[in-house]
Coordinates of C-alpha atoms in Angstrom, one line a residue:
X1 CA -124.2 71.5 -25.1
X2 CA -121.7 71.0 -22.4
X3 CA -118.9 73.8 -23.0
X4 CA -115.4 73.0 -21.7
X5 CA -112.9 75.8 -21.5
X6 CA -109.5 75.7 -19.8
X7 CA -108.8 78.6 -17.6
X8 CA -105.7 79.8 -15.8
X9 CA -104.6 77.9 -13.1
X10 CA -102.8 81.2 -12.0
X11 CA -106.3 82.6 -12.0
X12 CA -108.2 80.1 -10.6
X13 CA -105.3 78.2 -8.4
X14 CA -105.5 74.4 -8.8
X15 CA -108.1 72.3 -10.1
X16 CA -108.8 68.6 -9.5
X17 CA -106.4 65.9 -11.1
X18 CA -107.2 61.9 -11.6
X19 CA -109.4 60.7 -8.9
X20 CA -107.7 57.4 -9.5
X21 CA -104.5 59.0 -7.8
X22 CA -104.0 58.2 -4.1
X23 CA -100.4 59.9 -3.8
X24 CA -99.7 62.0 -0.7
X25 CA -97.8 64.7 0.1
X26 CA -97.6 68.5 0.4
X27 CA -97.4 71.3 -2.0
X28 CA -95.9 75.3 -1.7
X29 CA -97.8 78.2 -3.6
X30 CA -97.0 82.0 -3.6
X31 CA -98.9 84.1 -3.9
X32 CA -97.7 88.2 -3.7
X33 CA -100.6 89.3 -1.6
X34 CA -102.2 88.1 1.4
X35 CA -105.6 86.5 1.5
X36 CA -108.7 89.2 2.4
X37 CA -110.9 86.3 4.1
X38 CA -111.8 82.9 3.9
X39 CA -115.4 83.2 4.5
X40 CA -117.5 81.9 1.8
X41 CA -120.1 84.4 2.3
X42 CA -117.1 87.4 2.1
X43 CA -114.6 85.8 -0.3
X44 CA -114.9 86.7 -4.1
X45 CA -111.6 87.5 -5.8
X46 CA -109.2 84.3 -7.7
X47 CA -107.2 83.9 -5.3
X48 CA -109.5 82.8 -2.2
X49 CA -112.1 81.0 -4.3
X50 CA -110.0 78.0 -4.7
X51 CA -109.1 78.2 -0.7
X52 CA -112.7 78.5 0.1
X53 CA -113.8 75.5 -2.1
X54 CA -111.3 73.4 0.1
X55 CA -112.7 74.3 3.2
X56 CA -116.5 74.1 2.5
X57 CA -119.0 72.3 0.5
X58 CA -122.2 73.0 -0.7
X59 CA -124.8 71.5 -2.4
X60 CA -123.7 71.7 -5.9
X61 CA -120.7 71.3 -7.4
X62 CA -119.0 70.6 -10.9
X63 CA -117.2 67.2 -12.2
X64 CA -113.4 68.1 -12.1
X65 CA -112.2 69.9 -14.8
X66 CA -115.7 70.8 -16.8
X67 CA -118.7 72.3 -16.3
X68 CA -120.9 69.8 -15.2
X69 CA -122.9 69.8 -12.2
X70 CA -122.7 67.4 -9.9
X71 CA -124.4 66.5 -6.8
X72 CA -122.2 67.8 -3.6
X73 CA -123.6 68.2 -0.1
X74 CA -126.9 66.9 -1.5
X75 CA -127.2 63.5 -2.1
X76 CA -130.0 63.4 -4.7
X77 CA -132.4 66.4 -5.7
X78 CA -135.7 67.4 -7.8
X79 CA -136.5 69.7 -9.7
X80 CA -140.4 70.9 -10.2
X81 CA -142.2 70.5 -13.9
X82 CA -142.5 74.6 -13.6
X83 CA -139.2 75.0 -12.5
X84 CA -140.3 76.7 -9.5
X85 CA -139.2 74.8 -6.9
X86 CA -135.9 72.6 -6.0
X87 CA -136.1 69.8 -3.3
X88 CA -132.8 68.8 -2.4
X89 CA -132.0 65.3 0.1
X90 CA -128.6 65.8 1.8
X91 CA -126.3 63.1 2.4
X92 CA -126.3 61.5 5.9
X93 CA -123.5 61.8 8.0
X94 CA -121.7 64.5 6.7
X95 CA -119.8 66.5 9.7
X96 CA -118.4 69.9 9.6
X97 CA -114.8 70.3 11.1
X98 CA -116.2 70.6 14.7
X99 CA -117.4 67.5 14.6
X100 CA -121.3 68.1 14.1
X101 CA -123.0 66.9 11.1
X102 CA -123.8 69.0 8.4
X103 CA -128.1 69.6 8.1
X104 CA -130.8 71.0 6.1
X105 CA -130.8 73.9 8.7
X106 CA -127.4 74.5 8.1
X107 CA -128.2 75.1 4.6
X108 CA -131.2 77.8 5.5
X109 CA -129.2 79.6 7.7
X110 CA -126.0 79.9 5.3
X111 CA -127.9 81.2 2.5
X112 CA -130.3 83.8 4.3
X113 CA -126.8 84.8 5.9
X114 CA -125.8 85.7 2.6
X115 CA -128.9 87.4 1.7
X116 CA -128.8 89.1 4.7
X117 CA -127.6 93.0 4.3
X118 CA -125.7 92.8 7.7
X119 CA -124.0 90.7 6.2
X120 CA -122.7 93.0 3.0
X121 CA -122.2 89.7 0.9
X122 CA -121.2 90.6 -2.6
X123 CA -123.2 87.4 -3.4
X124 CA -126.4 88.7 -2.4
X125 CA -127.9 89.0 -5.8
X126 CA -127.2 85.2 -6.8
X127 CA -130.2 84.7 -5.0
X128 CA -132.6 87.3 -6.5
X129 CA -134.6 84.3 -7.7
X130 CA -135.9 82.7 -4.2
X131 CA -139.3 83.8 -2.7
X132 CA -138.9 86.4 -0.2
X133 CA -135.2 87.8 -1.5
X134 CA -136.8 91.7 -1.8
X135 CA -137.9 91.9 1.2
X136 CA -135.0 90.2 3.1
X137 CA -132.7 92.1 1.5
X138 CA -134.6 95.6 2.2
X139 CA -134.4 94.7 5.9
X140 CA -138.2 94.2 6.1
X141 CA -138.1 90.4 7.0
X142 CA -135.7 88.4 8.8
X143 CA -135.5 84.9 6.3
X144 CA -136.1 83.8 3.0
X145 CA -139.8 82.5 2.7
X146 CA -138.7 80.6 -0.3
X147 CA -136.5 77.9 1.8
X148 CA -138.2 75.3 4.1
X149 CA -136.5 72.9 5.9
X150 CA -138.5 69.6 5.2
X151 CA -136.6 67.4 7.6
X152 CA -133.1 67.3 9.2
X153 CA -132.2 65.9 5.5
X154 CA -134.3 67.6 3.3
X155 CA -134.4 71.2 2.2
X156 CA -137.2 72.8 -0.6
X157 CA -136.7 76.4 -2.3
X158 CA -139.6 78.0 -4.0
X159 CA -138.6 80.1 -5.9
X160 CA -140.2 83.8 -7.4
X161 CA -139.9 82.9 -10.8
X162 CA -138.2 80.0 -12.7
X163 CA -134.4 80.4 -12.9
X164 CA -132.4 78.3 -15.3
X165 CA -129.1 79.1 -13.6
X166 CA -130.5 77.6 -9.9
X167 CA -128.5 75.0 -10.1
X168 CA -125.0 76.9 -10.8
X169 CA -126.1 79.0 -7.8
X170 CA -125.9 76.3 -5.5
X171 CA -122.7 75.6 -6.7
X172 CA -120.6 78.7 -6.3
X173 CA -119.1 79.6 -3.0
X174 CA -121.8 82.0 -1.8
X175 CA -124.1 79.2 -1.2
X176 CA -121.4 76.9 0.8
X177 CA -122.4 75.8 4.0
X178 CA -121.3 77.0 7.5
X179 CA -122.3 76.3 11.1
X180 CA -124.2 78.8 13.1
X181 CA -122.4 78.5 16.1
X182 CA -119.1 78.6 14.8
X183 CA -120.4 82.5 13.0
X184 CA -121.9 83.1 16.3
X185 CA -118.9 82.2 18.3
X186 CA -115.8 84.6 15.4
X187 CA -119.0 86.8 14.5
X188 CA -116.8 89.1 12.1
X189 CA -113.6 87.5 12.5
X190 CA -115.0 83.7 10.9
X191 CA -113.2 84.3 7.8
X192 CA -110.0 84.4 9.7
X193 CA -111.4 81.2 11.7
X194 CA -113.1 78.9 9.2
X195 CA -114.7 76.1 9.5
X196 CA -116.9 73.8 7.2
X197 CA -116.9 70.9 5.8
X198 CA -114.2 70.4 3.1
X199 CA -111.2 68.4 2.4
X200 CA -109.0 70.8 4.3
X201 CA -108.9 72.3 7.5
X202 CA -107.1 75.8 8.3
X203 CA -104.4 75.2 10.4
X204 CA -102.4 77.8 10.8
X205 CA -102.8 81.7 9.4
X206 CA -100.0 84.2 9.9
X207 CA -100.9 87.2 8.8
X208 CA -98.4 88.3 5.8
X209 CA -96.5 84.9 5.5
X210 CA -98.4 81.9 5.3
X211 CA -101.4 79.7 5.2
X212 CA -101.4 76.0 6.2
X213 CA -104.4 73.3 4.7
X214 CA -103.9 70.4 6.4
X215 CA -106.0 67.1 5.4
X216 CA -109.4 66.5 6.8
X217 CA -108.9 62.8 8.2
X218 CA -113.1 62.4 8.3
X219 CA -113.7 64.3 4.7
X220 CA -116.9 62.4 3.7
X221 CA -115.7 61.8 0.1
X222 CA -113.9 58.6 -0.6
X223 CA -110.2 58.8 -1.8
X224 CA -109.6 62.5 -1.3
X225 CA -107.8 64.4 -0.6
X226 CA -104.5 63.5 -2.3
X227 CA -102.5 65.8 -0.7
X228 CA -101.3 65.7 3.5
X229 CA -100.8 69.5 3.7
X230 CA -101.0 72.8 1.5
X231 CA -99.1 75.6 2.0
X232 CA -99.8 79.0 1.0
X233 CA -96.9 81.4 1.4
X234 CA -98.1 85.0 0.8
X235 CA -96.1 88.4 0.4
X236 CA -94.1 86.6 -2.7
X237 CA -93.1 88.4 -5.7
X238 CA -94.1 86.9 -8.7
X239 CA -90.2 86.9 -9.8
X240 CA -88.8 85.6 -6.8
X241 CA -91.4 82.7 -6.8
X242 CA -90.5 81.9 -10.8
X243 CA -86.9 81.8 -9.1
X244 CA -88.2 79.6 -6.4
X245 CA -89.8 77.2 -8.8
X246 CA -86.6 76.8 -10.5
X247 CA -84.5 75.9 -6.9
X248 CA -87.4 73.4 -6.3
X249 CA -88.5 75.5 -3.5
X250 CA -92.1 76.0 -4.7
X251 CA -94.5 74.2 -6.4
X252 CA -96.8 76.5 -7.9
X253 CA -96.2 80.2 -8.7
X254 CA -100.2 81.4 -8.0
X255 CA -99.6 84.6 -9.6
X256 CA -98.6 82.8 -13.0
X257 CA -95.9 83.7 -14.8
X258 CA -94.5 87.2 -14.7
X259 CA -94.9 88.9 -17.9
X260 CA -91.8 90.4 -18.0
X261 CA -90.0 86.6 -18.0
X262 CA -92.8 85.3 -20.1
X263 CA -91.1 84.9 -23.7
X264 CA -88.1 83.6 -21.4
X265 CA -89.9 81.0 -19.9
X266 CA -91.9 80.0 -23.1
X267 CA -89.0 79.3 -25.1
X268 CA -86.9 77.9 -22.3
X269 CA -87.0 73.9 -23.0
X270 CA -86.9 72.9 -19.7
X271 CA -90.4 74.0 -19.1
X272 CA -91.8 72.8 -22.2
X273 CA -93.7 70.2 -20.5
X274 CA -94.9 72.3 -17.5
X275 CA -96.7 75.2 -19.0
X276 CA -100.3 75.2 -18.4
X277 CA -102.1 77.2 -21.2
X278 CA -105.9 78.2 -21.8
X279 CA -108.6 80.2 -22.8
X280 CA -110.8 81.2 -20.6
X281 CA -114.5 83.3 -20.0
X282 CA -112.4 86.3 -18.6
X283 CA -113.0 89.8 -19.8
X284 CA -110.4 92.8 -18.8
X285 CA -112.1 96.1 -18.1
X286 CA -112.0 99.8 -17.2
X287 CA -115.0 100.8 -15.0
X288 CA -116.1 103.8 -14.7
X289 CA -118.6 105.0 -11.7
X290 CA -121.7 106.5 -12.9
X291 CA -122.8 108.4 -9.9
X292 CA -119.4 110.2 -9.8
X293 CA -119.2 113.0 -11.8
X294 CA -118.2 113.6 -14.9
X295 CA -119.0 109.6 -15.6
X296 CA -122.5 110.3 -14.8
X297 CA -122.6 111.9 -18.4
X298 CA -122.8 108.6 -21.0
X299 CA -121.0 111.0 -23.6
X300 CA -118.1 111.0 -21.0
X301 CA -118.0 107.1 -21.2
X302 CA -118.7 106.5 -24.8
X303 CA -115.4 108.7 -24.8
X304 CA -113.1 106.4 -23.3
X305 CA -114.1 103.6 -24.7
X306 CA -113.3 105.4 -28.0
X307 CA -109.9 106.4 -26.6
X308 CA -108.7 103.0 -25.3
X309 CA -105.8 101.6 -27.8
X310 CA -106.7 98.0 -27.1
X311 CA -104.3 97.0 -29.5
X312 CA -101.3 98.6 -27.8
X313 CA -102.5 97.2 -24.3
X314 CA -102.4 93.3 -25.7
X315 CA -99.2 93.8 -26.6
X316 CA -97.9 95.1 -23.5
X317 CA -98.8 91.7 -22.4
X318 CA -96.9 89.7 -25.2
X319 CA -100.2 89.5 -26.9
X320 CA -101.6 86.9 -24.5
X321 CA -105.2 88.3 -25.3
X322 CA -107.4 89.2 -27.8
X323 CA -109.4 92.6 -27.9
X324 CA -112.8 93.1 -26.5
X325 CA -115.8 94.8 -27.9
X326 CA -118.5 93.8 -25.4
X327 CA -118.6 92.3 -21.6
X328 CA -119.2 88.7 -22.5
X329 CA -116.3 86.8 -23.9
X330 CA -116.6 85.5 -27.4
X331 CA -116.8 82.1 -26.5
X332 CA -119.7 82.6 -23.9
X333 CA -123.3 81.8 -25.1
X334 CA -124.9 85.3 -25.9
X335 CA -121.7 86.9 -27.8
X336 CA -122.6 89.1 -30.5
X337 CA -120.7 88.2 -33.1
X338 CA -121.3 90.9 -35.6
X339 CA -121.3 93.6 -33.0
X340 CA -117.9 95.7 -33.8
X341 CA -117.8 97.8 -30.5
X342 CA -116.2 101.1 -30.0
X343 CA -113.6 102.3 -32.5
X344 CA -110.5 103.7 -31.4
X345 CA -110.8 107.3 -32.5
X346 CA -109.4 110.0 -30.3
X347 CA -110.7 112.5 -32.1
X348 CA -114.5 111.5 -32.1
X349 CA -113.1 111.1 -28.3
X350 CA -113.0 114.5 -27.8
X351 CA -115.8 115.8 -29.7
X352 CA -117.6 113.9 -27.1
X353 CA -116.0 115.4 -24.1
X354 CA -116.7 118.9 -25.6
X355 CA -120.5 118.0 -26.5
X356 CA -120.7 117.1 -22.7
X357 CA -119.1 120.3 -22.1
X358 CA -115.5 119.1 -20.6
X359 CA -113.4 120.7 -24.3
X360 CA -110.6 121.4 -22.0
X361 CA -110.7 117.8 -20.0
X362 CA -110.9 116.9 -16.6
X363 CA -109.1 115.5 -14.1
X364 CA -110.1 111.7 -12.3
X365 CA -108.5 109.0 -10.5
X366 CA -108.1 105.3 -11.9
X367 CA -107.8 102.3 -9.4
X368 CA -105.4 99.4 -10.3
X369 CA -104.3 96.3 -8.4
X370 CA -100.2 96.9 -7.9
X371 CA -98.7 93.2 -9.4
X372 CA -97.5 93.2 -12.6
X373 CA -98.5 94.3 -15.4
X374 CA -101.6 96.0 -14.2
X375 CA -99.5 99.0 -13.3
X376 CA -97.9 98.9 -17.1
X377 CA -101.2 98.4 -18.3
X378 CA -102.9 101.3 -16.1
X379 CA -99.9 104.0 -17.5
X380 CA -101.0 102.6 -21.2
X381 CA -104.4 103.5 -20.7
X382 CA -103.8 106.8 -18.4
X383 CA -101.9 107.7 -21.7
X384 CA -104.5 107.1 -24.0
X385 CA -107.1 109.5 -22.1
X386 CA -104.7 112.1 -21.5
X387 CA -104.4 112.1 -25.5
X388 CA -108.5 113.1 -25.3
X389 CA -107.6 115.9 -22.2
X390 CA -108.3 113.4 -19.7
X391 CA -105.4 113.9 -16.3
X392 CA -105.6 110.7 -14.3
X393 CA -104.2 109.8 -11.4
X394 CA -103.4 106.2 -10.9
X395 CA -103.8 104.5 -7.3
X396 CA -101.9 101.2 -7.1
X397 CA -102.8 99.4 -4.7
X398 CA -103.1 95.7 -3.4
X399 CA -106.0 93.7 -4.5
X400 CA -108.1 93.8 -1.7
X401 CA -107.7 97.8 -1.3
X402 CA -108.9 98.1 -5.1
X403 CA -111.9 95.7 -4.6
X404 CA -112.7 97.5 -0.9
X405 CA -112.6 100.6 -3.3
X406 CA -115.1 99.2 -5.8
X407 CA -117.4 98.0 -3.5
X408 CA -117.8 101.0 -1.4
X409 CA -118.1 103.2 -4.6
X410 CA -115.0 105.3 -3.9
X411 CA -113.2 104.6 -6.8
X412 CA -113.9 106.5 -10.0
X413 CA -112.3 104.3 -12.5
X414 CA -111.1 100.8 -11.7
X415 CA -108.6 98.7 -14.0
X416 CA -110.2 95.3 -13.3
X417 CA -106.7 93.5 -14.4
X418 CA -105.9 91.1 -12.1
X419 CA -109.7 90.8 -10.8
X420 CA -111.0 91.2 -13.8
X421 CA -114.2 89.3 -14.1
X422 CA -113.9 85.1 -14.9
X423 CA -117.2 83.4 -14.8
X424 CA -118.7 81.7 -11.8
X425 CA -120.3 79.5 -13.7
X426 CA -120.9 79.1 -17.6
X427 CA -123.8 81.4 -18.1
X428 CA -124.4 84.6 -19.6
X429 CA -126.3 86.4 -16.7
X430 CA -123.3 85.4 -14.6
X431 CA -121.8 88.2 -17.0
X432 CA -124.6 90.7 -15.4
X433 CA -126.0 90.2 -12.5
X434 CA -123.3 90.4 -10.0
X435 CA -121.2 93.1 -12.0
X436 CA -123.6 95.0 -14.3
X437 CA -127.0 94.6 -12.4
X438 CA -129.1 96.5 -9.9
X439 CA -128.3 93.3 -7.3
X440 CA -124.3 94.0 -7.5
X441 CA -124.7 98.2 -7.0
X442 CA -124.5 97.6 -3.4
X443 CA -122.0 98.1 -0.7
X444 CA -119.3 95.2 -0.7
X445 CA -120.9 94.5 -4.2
X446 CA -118.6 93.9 -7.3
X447 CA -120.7 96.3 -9.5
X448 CA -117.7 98.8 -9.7
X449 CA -119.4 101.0 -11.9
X450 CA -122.6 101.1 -9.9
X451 CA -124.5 101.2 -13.1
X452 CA -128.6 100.0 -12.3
X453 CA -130.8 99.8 -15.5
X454 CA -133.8 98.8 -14.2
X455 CA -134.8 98.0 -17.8
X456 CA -132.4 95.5 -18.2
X457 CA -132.9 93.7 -15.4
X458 CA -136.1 93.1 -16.1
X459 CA -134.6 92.0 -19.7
X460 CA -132.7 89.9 -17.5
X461 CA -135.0 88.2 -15.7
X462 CA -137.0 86.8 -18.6
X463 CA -134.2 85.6 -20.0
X464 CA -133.4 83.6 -16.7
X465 CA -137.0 82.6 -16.5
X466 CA -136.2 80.5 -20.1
X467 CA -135.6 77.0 -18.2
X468 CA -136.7 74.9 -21.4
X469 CA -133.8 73.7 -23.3
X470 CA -136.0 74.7 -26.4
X471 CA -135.7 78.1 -25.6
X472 CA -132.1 77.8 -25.4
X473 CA -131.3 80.0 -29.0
X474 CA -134.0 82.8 -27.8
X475 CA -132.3 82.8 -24.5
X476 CA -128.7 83.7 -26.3
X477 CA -130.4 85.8 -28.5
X478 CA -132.1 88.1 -25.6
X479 CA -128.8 88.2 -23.8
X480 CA -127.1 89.5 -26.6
X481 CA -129.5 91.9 -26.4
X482 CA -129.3 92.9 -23.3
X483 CA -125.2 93.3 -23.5
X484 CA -125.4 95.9 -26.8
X485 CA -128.3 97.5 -24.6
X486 CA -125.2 98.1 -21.7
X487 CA -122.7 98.9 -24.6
X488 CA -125.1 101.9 -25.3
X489 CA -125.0 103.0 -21.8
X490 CA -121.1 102.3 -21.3
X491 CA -120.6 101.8 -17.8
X492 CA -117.3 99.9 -18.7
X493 CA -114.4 99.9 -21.6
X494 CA -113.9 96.2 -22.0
X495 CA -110.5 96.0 -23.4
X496 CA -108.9 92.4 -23.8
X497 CA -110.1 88.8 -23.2
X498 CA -107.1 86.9 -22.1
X499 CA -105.2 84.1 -22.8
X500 CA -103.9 82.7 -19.4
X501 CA -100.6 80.4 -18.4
X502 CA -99.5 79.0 -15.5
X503 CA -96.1 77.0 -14.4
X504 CA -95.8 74.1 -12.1
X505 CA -92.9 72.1 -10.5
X506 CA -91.5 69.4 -12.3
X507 CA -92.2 66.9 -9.3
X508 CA -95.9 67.6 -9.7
X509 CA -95.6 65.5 -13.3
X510 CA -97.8 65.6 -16.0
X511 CA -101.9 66.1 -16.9
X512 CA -103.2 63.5 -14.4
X513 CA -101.3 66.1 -11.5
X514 CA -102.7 69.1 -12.7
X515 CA -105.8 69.7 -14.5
X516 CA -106.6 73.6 -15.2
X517 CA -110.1 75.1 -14.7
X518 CA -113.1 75.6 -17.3
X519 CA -114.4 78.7 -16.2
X520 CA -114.6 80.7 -13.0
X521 CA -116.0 77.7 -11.3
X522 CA -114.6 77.0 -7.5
X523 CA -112.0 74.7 -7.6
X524 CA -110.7 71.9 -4.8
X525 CA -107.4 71.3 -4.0
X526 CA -108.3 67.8 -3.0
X527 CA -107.0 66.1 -6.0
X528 CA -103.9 67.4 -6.6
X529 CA -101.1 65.4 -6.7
X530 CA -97.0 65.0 -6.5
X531 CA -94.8 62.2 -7.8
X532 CA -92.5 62.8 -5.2
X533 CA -94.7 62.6 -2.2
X534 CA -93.0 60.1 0.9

């Protein structure tokens, strides 16, 4: 069953509107921090997903606004009986912004860039599946012996093992398609010079002000984009831009709505209309890095899950969430239903810690992104572990410091408010492979907590090897599984799966300017509209 889901437009930017609508014109968003990269093989946090999907393409993609795949790049593909191997035909005469047209090569090269470990792609693991990824990504090989380019049109992966999320792969932005040359010619520096084959072009980047999307005037897709020019201003806080949105300065606030001004703003009848609500496959989490002691001990982990006041955190954000028990959100395929979690209980909190030999408590550091209320939230829970003896020391910091920190395993305990994980695609082992599994515990990965369970990946993989829709219940079932199996081992304390809301100017007009996103699924700006527009 298809499963459609709204997510936050603050989270996930813009999503597409009526591809009937031919209006032109330009847009303003804000957003408080500035933009890490735009390099599809880099890029990985909500804000420069939705940038990246403008600029590139890949094979796959979804139908605006739900989670179905779609053809993108590729004009038609197969799939074998054994699931095994994926033929895909591109479409003729597609041209990246250089002017050079778009080919199967292309699409060898991008990925094995990503798989590459000079590379240091967080997206490495989505790959696991084709032949050759092991010893690619050890360095021992220098391509993936899984992809063959059949023709200038025509590329085949064989793949290790059948996957059943192959097809979401080649969707997300890790597997969009760049040109050698231009890599070749920016080497690190492409993600600050782009180029693909999108709706929009980069224009212009000043570092700590602005970015500028201006239409591609040779996009290969018919009637898009709407829009003449995007502009991204940067260093914006979230309460100046609300303020901004009401002088008609600003289109979209991309940080959402300030919680602080929330109630305001939700009762205020001028914006009635203009509030953009929905639920979303988001879970809020505290990691906590198992090869850094004392959080090598599972005692000192099953502790602070015990000592989290979820209750008091959803609150602190007008209680636009609901409390978690487990990593997957309850409306993912694979949530445990009966599965009650962690209790808060301080005192069986610190019986831990003094089984694991810490009675007297220790002293850590915890990792927050600095907009609010990830700071508020970050005091909350440093309150709640000094209650157990637990001293933390809170580093706020901008986004991309707290996800450097993460990646290179610096961090001890990250708040992942803010980043906290949304689904790339509407699958369970989205949930665990980039975040929880072996494949993410690697530098630049987004495994935070470094946790590797070799067990479970293997768990893991048979799930992913269930391609038969028959199988589709066991599958749940196995992933359910799997998530009680990390529960045990408590590399995180989910807390809250949240409710998100967005704003948006009053010239942008109703639902057919301004659909909001089903999942963590790259977005394109391409069909957003304005009423206004001259």
């Amino acid at each position: 069953m298809k499963r459609v889901l709204l997510a936050s437009a603050a989270a996930m930017a813009i999503a597409a509107a009526s591809s009937a609508a031919q209006a032109a014109g330009e847009i303003v968003i804000t957003y408080k921090d500035d933009v890490s990269t735009l390099d599809p093989a880099i890029g990985y946090d909500w804000q420069n997903w939705s940038m990246i999907k403008s600029l590139f393409d890949g094979l796959m993609d979804y139908k605006p606004g739900t989670t179905e795949l779609v053809p993108d790049l590729a004009e038609s593909y197969e799939i074998s009986p054994d699931g095994t191997t994926f033929t895909f035909k591109l479409r003729p005469g597609v041209k990246f912004a250089n002017g050079r047209e778009v080919t199967a090569e292309d699409v060898k090269y991008s990925i094995e860039r990503v798989v590459n470990p000079e590379t240091q792609s967080p997206g490495a693991g989505f790959f696991g599946s084709i032949a050759g990824y092991d010893e690619m990504s050890s360095g021992d090989a220098d391509g993936l012996s899984g992809i063959t380019v059949v023709d200038p049109m025509t590329v085949e992966f064989k793949l290790s093992r059948p996957d059943a999320t192959f097809l979401h792969v080649m969707a997300i932005n890790f597997g969009h398609v760049v040109p050698r040359e231009e890599v070749e010619k920016w080497g690190a520096d492409f993600g600050k010079h782009p180029v693909g084959s999108g709706a929009y072009n980069l224009t212009e980047w000043t570092l700590g002000q602005r970015l500028v999307f201006e239409k591609n005037q040779d996009y290969w897709r018919e009637g898009v984009p709407n829009l003449d020019k995007i502009t991204f201003e940067v260093g914006q806080e979230p309460t100046v831009a609300l303020l901004r949105l009401k002088n008609g300065e600003v289109d979209i606030p991309g940080d959402g709505i300030p919680p602080a001004q929330f109630l305001e703003v939700k009762d205020d009848p001028e914006y009635k209309d203009r509030i953009v609500e929905g639920g979303q496959l988001h879970t809020g989490y505290i990691t906590m890095n198992v090869n850094t002691e004392p959080f090598d001990d599972v005692r000192v982990r099953q502790a602070v899950n015990m000592a989290i006041n979820k209750d008091r955190v959803v609150r602190i954000i007008n209680g636009r969430a609901v409390p978690a028990n487990q990593p997957l959100p309850p409306t993912m395929p694979g949530y445990v239903e009966d599965y009650e979690g962690y209790a808060y209980d301080p005192d069986a909190a610190k019986a831990l810690l003094a089984d694991a030999g810490l009675a007297d408590g220790f002293e850590t550091e915890m990792y927050v992104m600095n907009t609010d209320p990830n700071p508020r939230i970050a005091q909350a829970i440093q309150q709640d572990l000094a209650a157990i003896g637990i001293t933390v020391d809170i580093k706020s910091l901008a986004q991309a410091n707290v996800i450097d920190a993460g990646g290179n395993g610096t961090a001890p305990m990250i708040w992942s408010g803010g980043m906290a994980w949304i689904a790339d695609f509407p699958d369970p082992s989205n949930f665990y492979g980039p975040i929880l599994g072996c494949d993410g515990a690697v530098q630049g990965g987004w495994n935070w907590s470094w946790y590797c369970n070799e067990e479970l990946d293997a768990m893991a993989q048979k799930a992913d090897a269930m391609t038969d829709p028959a199988q589709a219940a066991e599958r749940e079932k196995l992933w359910g599984e799997i998530f009680l199996k990390v529960m045990e081992d408590a590399p995180w304390a989910p807390v809250f799966n949240e409710q998100r809301f967005t704003i948006r100017s009053a010239r942008m007009g109703g639902d057919d300017a301004l659909y909001v996103d089903p999942v963590h699924i790259p977005v394109h700006y391409d069909a957003v509209t304005v009423t206004d527009a001259q």
